[in-house]
Amino acid sequence: MYNGELLLERLQMRQRVEAERRERIFNDKVRTIGIDKEALDMQVIEKKKREEAAEKDEQAYHAEMLHNSRVLNLLHRKQQKEKRTMEKALVAYQHQCQLPWSQRERGLKCDDGQMMLPGLAGEDPYFRVRQQKQKAQLKQWLIEQQTDQSIQRRQQKLKDWLHDQNRIEMDNKALELQSAEVQTRNAVAVATKEHNLAMMAEKKHRSHLDGLTEAASTRVGVPGLRSERIATPERLQEMILFQKHQMKEKWRMEMEKKQENEHHDRVRLDSARTALLMERQQARQSKELRCNLDRTNVKIAQEQREQRPDIRRGRIDESFFTQFNTCSR
């Protein structure tokens, strides 16, 4: 009997396991996903519950904030209403009990006739002192601005003056170079003209001598002609000497022209070198003037900083205020 029940129980267990196995195998979702779907469903349900709880908490928080805002708004309105009521009561009291003609103490009256006790809100016992300090500070700032502007104007004037001086010197150099070039061209033109005239005269004289020599060599004795027209050997020797002298003069003129051209070239090179040296000297002088101006400005600024009190840090002595209001005006 006992064995039969045990076999029956084992058979039922095997059937249950087989049924679960078939359900897992023949279920498309479980077979495709490959995980426990029931656990996933439980996680989804728990997530929805958490989201609903968070949404409820947020709604409760917003409701509480809205309630607090309404309460604060009501309190603010109540305070404003009480403040207006107190102001109206104060104004009514001043009109009823503090009339200008019923006041006996002059020191408690304001300039416009309204009553105001000392120490009340709106009264500043150090107003005049603070106003004087503010005026003094504004005056000091104005002096500093004027000093800075004057320094800038001086620097700009110095720059303009240096620029004008440099431009004038460059113009003078250009004029000098132009005049030297014009003189050189004129001298070259004169020398060329003289050389051409000398060449023309020499050519004319040479052609004349050649004609005389040819006539003397081909002349035939004719009765009645004078003997002076016949070229003698002495005359020919003089002509040869004259030609040699002309050749020497020509060579001398060419050498003088060459020396003159070399002299003009040297003059141009010296002028260019002098202009370059003057330009460098001008740049050096401008740099020195700029350095001197910077040192002077730094010295002036240092002196002004030493003389100026430190208003921002409160380092002001009594001598600072004695320089103002020194006259009756």
Tab-separated table of N, CA and C in Angstrom, residues 137-293:
chain	number	residue	atom	x	y	z
A	137	GLN	N	36.011	114.892	-2.441
A	137	GLN	CA	36.424	113.731	-3.229
A	137	GLN	C	36.192	113.967	-4.717
A	138	LEU	N	35.031	114.540	-5.059
A	138	LEU	CA	34.763	114.853	-6.465
A	138	LEU	C	35.761	115.869	-7.012
A	139	LYS	N	36.122	116.847	-6.179
A	139	LYS	CA	37.106	117.839	-6.612
A	139	LYS	C	38.465	117.191	-6.851
A	140	GLN	N	38.848	116.273	-5.943
A	140	GLN	CA	40.122	115.576	-6.117
A	140	GLN	C	40.123	114.733	-7.386
A	141	TRP	N	39.015	114.043	-7.631
A	141	TRP	CA	38.915	113.250	-8.861
A	141	TRP	C	38.982	114.142	-10.094
A	142	LEU	N	38.343	115.310	-10.019
A	142	LEU	CA	38.389	116.238	-11.147
A	142	LEU	C	39.815	116.728	-11.391
A	143	ILE	N	40.542	117.004	-10.306
A	143	ILE	CA	41.934	117.444	-10.447
A	143	ILE	C	42.781	116.335	-11.078
A	144	GLU	N	42.553	115.096	-10.637
A	144	GLU	CA	43.303	113.976	-11.213
A	144	GLU	C	42.997	113.816	-12.698
A	145	GLN	N	41.720	113.930	-13.057
A	145	GLN	CA	41.363	113.823	-14.471
A	145	GLN	C	41.989	114.946	-15.291
A	146	GLN	N	41.975	116.166	-14.751
A	146	GLN	CA	42.594	117.278	-15.464
A	146	GLN	C	44.097	117.069	-15.616
A	147	THR	N	44.733	116.536	-14.564
A	147	THR	CA	46.172	116.262	-14.650
A	147	THR	C	46.470	115.213	-15.707
A	148	ASP	N	45.681	114.139	-15.715
A	148	ASP	CA	45.879	113.101	-16.735
A	148	ASP	C	45.659	113.655	-18.135
A	149	GLN	N	44.628	114.475	-18.280
A	149	GLN	CA	44.370	115.053	-19.602
A	149	GLN	C	45.492	115.989	-20.033
A	150	SER	N	46.026	116.775	-19.088
A	150	SER	CA	47.135	117.670	-19.439
A	150	SER	C	48.375	116.873	-19.835
A	151	ILE	N	48.632	115.766	-19.123
A	151	ILE	CA	49.778	114.916	-19.485
A	151	ILE	C	49.583	114.329	-20.876
A	152	GLN	N	48.371	113.861	-21.148
A	152	GLN	CA	48.095	113.311	-22.480
A	152	GLN	C	48.241	114.375	-23.558
A	153	ARG	N	47.773	115.609	-23.256
A	153	ARG	CA	47.922	116.682	-24.249
A	153	ARG	C	49.395	117.004	-24.497
A	154	ARG	N	50.200	117.044	-23.420
A	154	ARG	CA	51.628	117.309	-23.602
A	154	ARG	C	52.296	116.209	-24.418
A	155	GLN	N	51.944	114.971	-24.123
A	155	GLN	CA	52.511	113.867	-24.897
A	155	GLN	C	52.117	113.964	-26.364
A	156	GLN	N	50.840	114.300	-26.612
A	156	GLN	CA	50.391	114.420	-28.002
A	156	GLN	C	51.083	115.583	-28.704
A	157	LYS	N	51.278	116.706	-27.985
A	157	LYS	CA	51.984	117.841	-28.579
A	157	LYS	C	53.426	117.476	-28.905
A	158	LEU	N	54.071	116.740	-27.985
A	158	LEU	CA	55.448	116.327	-28.239
A	158	LEU	C	55.524	115.393	-29.444
A	159	LYS	N	54.575	114.465	-29.540
A	159	LYS	CA	54.553	113.570	-30.702
A	159	LYS	C	54.357	114.355	-31.993
A	160	ASP	N	53.415	115.311	-31.966
A	160	ASP	CA	53.181	116.123	-33.168
A	160	ASP	C	54.412	116.939	-33.534
A	161	TRP	N	55.072	117.508	-32.499
A	161	TRP	CA	56.269	118.305	-32.780
A	161	TRP	C	57.379	117.448	-33.372
A	162	LEU	N	57.595	116.268	-32.803
A	162	LEU	CA	58.610	115.366	-33.346
A	162	LEU	C	58.271	114.944	-34.772
A	163	HIS	N	56.986	114.686	-35.004
A	163	HIS	CA	56.577	114.306	-36.363
A	163	HIS	C	56.816	115.450	-37.342
A	164	ASP	N	56.477	116.687	-36.917
A	164	ASP	CA	56.695	117.841	-37.799
A	164	ASP	C	58.181	118.063	-38.059
A	165	GLN	N	59.000	117.948	-37.000
A	165	GLN	CA	60.437	118.130	-37.187
A	165	GLN	C	61.011	117.076	-38.128
A	166	ASN	N	60.579	115.854	-37.938
A	166	ASN	CA	61.062	114.784	-38.815
A	166	ASN	C	60.629	115.014	-40.255
A	167	ARG	N	59.392	115.456	-40.429
A	167	ARG	CA	58.912	115.717	-41.784
A	167	ARG	C	59.658	116.884	-42.419
A	168	ILE	N	59.926	117.947	-41.622
A	168	ILE	CA	60.662	119.097	-42.160
A	168	ILE	C	62.073	118.688	-42.568
A	169	GLU	N	62.730	117.906	-41.718
A	169	GLU	CA	64.086	117.459	-42.052
A	169	GLU	C	64.090	116.578	-43.294
A	170	MET	N	63.106	115.700	-43.399
A	170	MET	CA	63.036	114.855	-44.591
A	170	MET	C	62.776	115.690	-45.844
A	171	ASP	N	61.923	116.724	-45.713
A	171	ASP	CA	61.677	117.609	-46.862
A	171	ASP	C	62.937	118.367	-47.247
A	172	ASN	N	63.676	118.849	-46.228
A	172	ASN	CA	64.921	119.563	-46.530
A	172	ASN	C	65.936	118.645	-47.205
A	173	LYS	N	66.017	117.400	-46.699
A	173	LYS	CA	66.930	116.447	-47.333
A	173	LYS	C	66.529	116.178	-48.775
A	174	ALA	N	65.218	116.037	-48.988
A	174	ALA	CA	64.752	115.788	-50.354
A	174	ALA	C	65.069	116.974	-51.264
A	175	LEU	N	64.883	118.207	-50.736
A	175	LEU	CA	65.205	119.391	-51.539
A	175	LEU	C	66.699	119.470	-51.839
A	176	GLU	N	67.527	119.175	-50.824
A	176	GLU	CA	68.970	119.206	-51.053
A	176	GLU	C	69.388	118.175	-52.092
A	177	LEU	N	68.843	116.962	-51.962
A	177	LEU	CA	69.176	115.932	-52.947
A	177	LEU	C	68.690	116.319	-54.342
A	178	GLN	N	67.493	116.918	-54.389
A	178	GLN	CA	66.968	117.327	-55.692
A	178	GLN	C	67.815	118.434	-56.308
A	179	SER	N	68.220	119.426	-55.487
A	179	SER	CA	69.063	120.505	-56.015
A	179	SER	C	70.427	119.974	-56.450
A	180	ALA	N	71.000	119.044	-55.651
A	180	ALA	CA	72.287	118.460	-56.047
A	180	ALA	C	72.156	117.686	-57.348
A	181	GLU	N	71.042	116.972	-57.497
A	181	GLU	CA	70.833	116.229	-58.744
A	181	GLU	C	70.663	117.168	-59.928
A	182	VAL	N	69.935	118.284	-59.706
A	182	VAL	CA	69.756	119.261	-60.793
A	182	VAL	C	71.087	119.883	-61.182
A	183	GLN	N	71.902	120.247	-60.174
A	183	GLN	CA	73.216	120.811	-60.471
A	183	GLN	C	74.091	119.810	-61.222
A	184	THR	N	74.015	118.553	-60.784
A	184	THR	CA	74.805	117.526	-61.475
A	184	THR	C	74.363	117.376	-62.920
A	185	ARG	N	73.053	117.367	-63.135
A	185	ARG	CA	72.553	117.253	-64.508
A	185	ARG	C	72.961	118.456	-65.353
A	186	ASN	N	72.884	119.646	-64.754
A	186	ASN	CA	73.290	120.840	-65.504
A	186	ASN	C	74.772	120.791	-65.857
A	187	ALA	N	75.595	120.373	-64.873
A	187	ALA	CA	77.033	120.288	-65.148
A	187	ALA	C	77.326	119.253	-66.224
A	188	VAL	N	76.620	118.121	-66.152
A	188	VAL	CA	76.813	117.094	-67.183
A	188	VAL	C	76.372	117.610	-68.549
A	189	ALA	N	75.253	118.343	-68.573
A	189	ALA	CA	74.778	118.883	-69.850
A	189	ALA	C	75.763	119.898	-70.421
A	190	VAL	N	76.293	120.774	-69.542
A	190	VAL	CA	77.275	121.765	-70.011
A	190	VAL	C	78.533	121.084	-70.517
A	191	ALA	N	79.013	120.083	-69.748
A	191	ALA	CA	80.221	119.376	-70.184
A	191	ALA	C	79.986	118.640	-71.492
A	192	THR	N	78.814	118.041	-71.639
A	192	THR	CA	78.503	117.344	-72.896
A	192	THR	C	78.432	118.318	-74.064
A	193	LYS	N	77.830	119.478	-73.822
A	193	LYS	CA	77.737	120.481	-74.883
A	193	LYS	C	79.119	120.976	-75.296
A	194	GLU	N	79.954	121.271	-74.292
A	194	GLU	CA	81.303	121.729	-74.608
A	194	GLU	C	82.098	120.652	-75.345
A	195	HIS	N	81.940	119.412	-74.898
A	195	HIS	CA	82.643	118.326	-75.575
A	195	HIS	C	82.171	118.181	-77.021
A	196	ASN	N	80.880	118.291	-77.234
A	196	ASN	CA	80.363	118.184	-78.609
A	196	ASN	C	80.860	119.332	-79.481
A	197	LEU	N	80.875	120.545	-78.908
A	197	LEU	CA	81.388	121.688	-79.674
A	197	LEU	C	82.864	121.509	-80.008
A	198	ALA	N	83.628	121.024	-79.015
A	198	ALA	CA	85.054	120.802	-79.272
A	198	ALA	C	85.257	119.729	-80.332
A	199	MET	N	84.460	118.665	-80.263
A	199	MET	CA	84.572	117.612	-81.268
A	199	MET	C	84.210	118.129	-82.654
A	200	MET	N	83.165	118.948	-82.730
A	200	MET	CA	82.785	119.512	-84.025
A	200	MET	C	83.879	120.425	-84.575
A	201	ALA	N	84.460	121.268	-83.688
A	201	ALA	CA	85.537	122.156	-84.149
A	201	ALA	C	86.755	121.365	-84.588
A	202	GLU	N	87.070	120.321	-83.798
A	202	GLU	CA	88.221	119.497	-84.155
A	202	GLU	C	87.987	118.780	-85.479
A	203	LYS	N	86.775	118.263	-85.646
A	203	LYS	CA	86.460	117.567	-86.896
A	203	LYS	C	86.527	118.519	-88.087
A	204	LYS	N	86.005	119.718	-87.873
A	204	LYS	CA	86.051	120.712	-88.955
A	204	LYS	C	87.483	121.100	-89.293
A	205	HIS	N	88.296	121.317	-88.244
A	205	HIS	CA	89.685	121.689	-88.476
A	205	HIS	C	90.461	120.547	-89.130
A	206	ARG	N	90.169	119.307	-88.680
A	206	ARG	CA	90.866	118.162	-89.266
A	206	ARG	C	90.504	118.000	-90.740
A	207	SER	N	89.223	118.165	-91.051
A	207	SER	CA	88.838	118.062	-92.471
A	207	SER	C	89.499	119.161	-93.300
A	208	HIS	N	89.635	120.340	-92.687
A	208	HIS	CA	90.300	121.434	-93.400
A	208	HIS	C	91.767	121.113	-93.640
A	209	LEU	N	92.435	120.552	-92.598
A	209	LEU	CA	93.845	120.189	-92.760
A	209	LEU	C	94.018	119.061	-93.767
A	210	ASP	N	93.095	118.089	-93.728
A	210	ASP	CA	93.178	117.002	-94.706
A	210	ASP	C	93.032	117.539	-96.131
A	211	GLY	N	92.147	118.512	-96.276
A	211	GLY	CA	91.987	119.106	-97.612
A	211	GLY	C	93.231	119.836	-98.059
A	212	LEU	N	93.869	120.557	-97.131
A	212	LEU	CA	95.088	121.269	-97.479
A	212	LEU	C	96.212	120.304	-97.818
A	213	THR	N	96.317	119.214	-97.027
A	213	THR	CA	97.387	118.241	-97.292
A	213	THR	C	97.192	117.577	-98.638
A	214	GLU	N	95.957	117.212	-98.917
A	214	GLU	CA	95.684	116.575	-100.213
A	214	GLU	C	95.946	117.534	-101.362
A	215	ALA	N	95.589	118.792	-101.161
A	215	ALA	CA	95.830	119.782	-102.225
A	215	ALA	C	97.314	120.023	-102.419
A	216	ALA	N	98.073	120.013	-101.311
A	216	ALA	CA	99.515	120.247	-101.428
A	216	ALA	C	100.219	119.080	-102.105
A	217	SER	N	99.754	117.863	-101.820
A	217	SER	CA	100.412	116.693	-102.405
A	217	SER	C	100.069	116.514	-103.873
A	218	THR	N	98.933	116.994	-104.311
A	218	THR	CA	98.513	116.820	-105.716
A	218	THR	C	98.667	118.073	-106.542
A	219	ARG	N	99.210	119.106	-105.939
A	219	ARG	CA	99.320	120.357	-106.688
A	219	ARG	C	100.429	120.236	-107.750
A	220	VAL	N	100.179	120.808	-108.892
A	220	VAL	CA	101.150	120.862	-109.992
A	220	VAL	C	101.577	122.316	-110.170
A	221	GLY	N	102.845	122.532	-110.428
A	221	GLY	CA	103.344	123.901	-110.547
A	221	GLY	C	102.707	124.649	-111.705
A	222	VAL	N	102.157	125.771	-111.377
A	222	VAL	CA	101.497	126.615	-112.384
A	222	VAL	C	102.166	127.972	-112.337
A	223	PRO	N	102.532	128.485	-113.482
A	223	PRO	CA	103.183	129.792	-113.466
A	223	PRO	C	102.226	130.852	-112.970
A	224	GLY	N	102.768	131.784	-112.221
A	224	GLY	CA	101.970	132.912	-111.705
A	224	GLY	C	101.438	132.714	-110.315
A	225	LEU	N	101.457	131.450	-109.767
A	225	LEU	CA	100.974	131.225	-108.401
A	225	LEU	C	102.037	131.594	-107.399
A	226	ARG	N	101.571	132.044	-106.213
A	226	ARG	CA	102.528	132.428	-105.189
A	226	ARG	C	103.025	131.201	-104.449
A	227	SER	N	104.212	131.309	-103.923
A	227	SER	CA	104.836	130.169	-103.244
A	227	SER	C	104.243	129.919	-101.862
A	228	GLU	N	103.438	130.895	-101.273
A	228	GLU	CA	102.882	130.698	-99.935
A	228	GLU	C	101.798	129.639	-99.916
A	229	ARG	N	101.151	129.359	-101.069
A	229	ARG	CA	100.064	128.406	-101.089
A	229	ARG	C	100.561	126.980	-101.196
A	230	ILE	N	101.840	126.784	-101.393
A	230	ILE	CA	102.396	125.438	-101.482
A	230	ILE	C	102.741	124.969	-100.085
A	231	ALA	N	102.267	123.704	-99.704
A	231	ALA	CA	102.515	123.149	-98.372
A	231	ALA	C	103.960	122.711	-98.272
A	232	THR	N	104.692	123.389	-97.443
A	232	THR	CA	106.098	123.054	-97.222
A	232	THR	C	106.211	122.016	-96.125
A	233	PRO	N	107.338	121.348	-95.949
A	233	PRO	CA	107.519	120.374	-94.857
A	233	PRO	C	107.369	121.007	-93.482
A	234	GLU	N	107.798	122.244	-93.297
A	234	GLU	CA	107.628	122.899	-92.001
A	234	GLU	C	106.144	123.070	-91.667
A	235	ARG	N	105.395	123.437	-92.745
A	235	ARG	CA	103.948	123.602	-92.523
A	235	ARG	C	103.284	122.283	-92.147
A	236	LEU	N	103.698	121.235	-92.796
A	236	LEU	CA	103.146	119.915	-92.469
A	236	LEU	C	103.506	119.501	-91.044
A	237	GLN	N	104.759	119.833	-90.638
A	237	GLN	CA	105.167	119.496	-89.268
A	237	GLN	C	104.340	120.264	-88.249
A	238	GLU	N	104.044	121.521	-88.530
A	238	GLU	CA	103.202	122.307	-87.623
A	238	GLU	C	101.793	121.728	-87.534
A	239	MET	N	101.289	121.285	-88.676
A	239	MET	CA	99.943	120.698	-88.667
A	239	MET	C	99.905	119.415	-87.843
A	240	ILE	N	100.954	118.609	-87.968
A	240	ILE	CA	101.004	117.366	-87.192
A	240	ILE	C	101.082	117.670	-85.701
A	241	LEU	N	101.911	118.676	-85.356
A	241	LEU	CA	102.012	119.056	-83.946
A	241	LEU	C	100.665	119.583	-83.406
A	242	PHE	N	99.979	120.353	-84.252
A	242	PHE	CA	98.676	120.879	-83.840
A	242	PHE	C	97.662	119.752	-83.610
A	243	GLN	N	97.696	118.757	-84.469
A	243	GLN	CA	96.801	117.614	-84.292
A	243	GLN	C	97.111	116.856	-82.999
A	244	LYS	N	98.421	116.685	-82.724
A	244	LYS	CA	98.789	116.018	-81.470
A	244	LYS	C	98.305	116.825	-80.261
A	245	HIS	N	98.436	118.167	-80.389
A	245	HIS	CA	97.966	119.016	-79.293
A	245	HIS	C	96.452	118.874	-79.099
A	246	GLN	N	95.719	118.794	-80.198
A	246	GLN	CA	94.270	118.607	-80.099
A	246	GLN	C	93.915	117.258	-79.471
A	247	MET	N	94.682	116.226	-79.828
A	247	MET	CA	94.431	114.915	-79.232
A	247	MET	C	94.684	114.935	-77.728
A	248	LYS	N	95.765	115.646	-77.329
A	248	LYS	CA	96.037	115.763	-75.896
A	248	LYS	C	94.909	116.529	-75.179
A	249	GLU	N	94.425	117.603	-75.823
A	249	GLU	CA	93.332	118.371	-75.233
A	249	GLU	C	92.067	117.515	-75.097
A	250	LYS	N	91.823	116.716	-76.121
A	250	LYS	CA	90.657	115.837	-76.072
A	250	LYS	C	90.781	114.833	-74.927
A	251	TRP	N	91.981	114.243	-74.803
A	251	TRP	CA	92.189	113.270	-73.713
A	251	TRP	C	92.050	113.946	-72.351
A	252	ARG	N	92.578	115.191	-72.250
A	252	ARG	CA	92.461	115.932	-70.992
A	252	ARG	C	90.998	116.233	-70.662
A	253	MET	N	90.224	116.630	-71.672
A	253	MET	CA	88.808	116.920	-71.443
A	253	MET	C	88.050	115.660	-71.028
A	254	GLU	N	88.388	114.538	-71.656
A	254	GLU	CA	87.728	113.292	-71.266
A	254	GLU	C	88.073	112.912	-69.832
A	255	MET	N	89.330	113.083	-69.444
A	255	MET	CA	89.717	112.780	-68.071
A	255	MET	C	89.015	113.707	-67.085
A	256	GLU	N	88.931	115.009	-67.446
A	256	GLU	CA	88.225	115.947	-66.567
A	256	GLU	C	86.747	115.572	-66.431
A	257	LYS	N	86.148	115.164	-67.559
A	257	LYS	CA	84.752	114.752	-67.507
A	257	LYS	C	84.576	113.517	-66.629
A	258	LYS	N	85.518	112.564	-66.772
A	258	LYS	CA	85.448	111.359	-65.954
A	258	LYS	C	85.604	111.695	-64.477
A	259	GLN	N	86.570	112.582	-64.169
A	259	GLN	CA	86.759	112.987	-62.776
A	259	GLN	C	85.530	113.720	-62.237
A	260	GLU	N	84.931	114.551	-63.102
A	260	GLU	CA	83.734	115.273	-62.674
A	260	GLU	C	82.577	114.312	-62.386
A	261	ASN	N	82.424	113.305	-63.253
A	261	ASN	CA	81.375	112.305	-63.002
A	261	ASN	C	81.633	111.543	-61.706
A	262	GLU	N	82.894	111.176	-61.491
A	262	GLU	CA	83.226	110.496	-60.239
A	262	GLU	C	82.953	111.397	-59.037
A	263	HIS	N	83.267	112.700	-59.203
A	263	HIS	CA	82.994	113.636	-58.108
A	263	HIS	C	81.498	113.727	-57.816
A	264	HIS	N	80.679	113.787	-58.867
A	264	HIS	CA	79.224	113.840	-58.665
A	264	HIS	C	78.715	112.556	-58.017
A	265	ASP	N	79.279	111.430	-58.430
A	265	ASP	CA	78.870	110.168	-57.795
A	265	ASP	C	79.221	110.163	-56.314
A	266	ARG	N	80.415	110.652	-55.997
A	266	ARG	CA	80.801	110.723	-54.586
A	266	ARG	C	79.891	111.667	-53.808
A	267	VAL	N	79.527	112.801	-54.460
A	267	VAL	CA	78.631	113.750	-53.790
A	267	VAL	C	77.276	113.109	-53.508
A	268	ARG	N	76.743	112.365	-54.481
A	268	ARG	CA	75.456	111.700	-54.263
A	268	ARG	C	75.543	110.653	-53.155
A	269	LEU	N	76.622	109.872	-53.167
A	269	LEU	CA	76.783	108.871	-52.112
A	269	LEU	C	76.932	109.523	-50.742
A	270	ASP	N	77.720	110.618	-50.694
A	270	ASP	CA	77.876	111.318	-49.415
A	270	ASP	C	76.554	111.906	-48.943
A	271	SER	N	75.762	112.433	-49.896
A	271	SER	CA	74.459	112.996	-49.518
A	271	SER	C	73.531	111.914	-48.975
A	272	ALA	N	73.506	110.773	-49.670
A	272	ALA	CA	72.654	109.679	-49.189
A	272	ALA	C	73.114	109.179	-47.826
A	273	ARG	N	74.451	109.058	-47.651
A	273	ARG	CA	74.976	108.613	-46.361
A	273	ARG	C	74.659	109.626	-45.260
A	274	THR	N	74.790	110.911	-45.589
A	274	THR	CA	74.474	111.953	-44.603
A	274	THR	C	72.995	111.931	-44.229
A	275	ALA	N	72.137	111.740	-45.241
A	275	ALA	CA	70.698	111.667	-44.953
A	275	ALA	C	70.376	110.480	-44.056
A	276	LEU	N	71.024	109.339	-44.323
A	276	LEU	CA	70.790	108.162	-43.489
A	276	LEU	C	71.266	108.392	-42.061
A	277	LEU	N	72.454	109.018	-41.925
A	277	LEU	CA	72.962	109.305	-40.582
A	277	LEU	C	72.060	110.291	-39.843
A	278	MET	N	71.576	111.309	-40.562
A	278	MET	CA	70.674	112.274	-39.928
A	278	MET	C	69.369	111.617	-39.508
A	279	GLU	N	68.876	110.705	-40.341
A	279	GLU	CA	67.640	110.002	-39.979
A	279	GLU	C	67.840	109.143	-38.740
A	280	ARG	N	68.969	108.443	-38.674
A	280	ARG	CA	69.249	107.640	-37.485
A	280	ARG	C	69.411	108.515	-36.250
A	281	GLN	N	70.087	109.659	-36.422
A	281	GLN	CA	70.252	110.572	-35.295
A	281	GLN	C	68.904	111.111	-34.828
A	282	GLN	N	68.019	111.418	-35.800
A	282	GLN	CA	66.684	111.899	-35.440
A	282	GLN	C	65.904	110.832	-34.680
A	283	ALA	N	66.005	109.586	-35.141
A	283	ALA	CA	65.315	108.506	-34.432
A	283	ALA	C	65.871	108.332	-33.020
A	284	ARG	N	67.207	108.441	-32.888
A	284	ARG	CA	67.813	108.318	-31.562
A	284	ARG	C	67.387	109.469	-30.652
A	285	GLN	N	67.348	110.693	-31.200
A	285	GLN	CA	66.901	111.831	-30.401
A	285	GLN	C	65.433	111.696	-30.001
A	286	SER	N	64.609	111.208	-30.932
A	286	SER	CA	63.193	111.002	-30.604
A	286	SER	C	63.039	109.978	-29.488
A	287	LYS	N	63.834	108.915	-29.557
A	287	LYS	CA	63.774	107.895	-28.511
A	287	LYS	C	64.214	108.464	-27.169
A	288	GLU	N	65.285	109.277	-27.177
A	288	GLU	CA	65.743	109.884	-25.928
A	288	GLU	C	64.698	110.840	-25.357
A	289	LEU	N	64.090	111.657	-26.244
A	289	LEU	CA	63.043	112.565	-25.768
A	289	LEU	C	61.861	111.797	-25.194
A	290	ARG	N	61.512	110.689	-25.851
A	290	ARG	CA	60.401	109.876	-25.352
A	290	ARG	C	60.730	109.289	-23.978
A	291	CYS	N	61.955	108.805	-23.825
A	291	CYS	CA	62.357	108.253	-22.523
A	291	CYS	C	62.349	109.332	-21.443
A	292	ASN	N	62.849	110.534	-21.797
A	292	ASN	CA	62.833	111.630	-20.818
A	292	ASN	C	61.409	112.016	-20.434
A	293	LEU	N	60.525	112.045	-21.443
A	293	LEU	CA	59.132	112.374	-21.153
A	293	LEU	C	58.484	111.315	-20.265
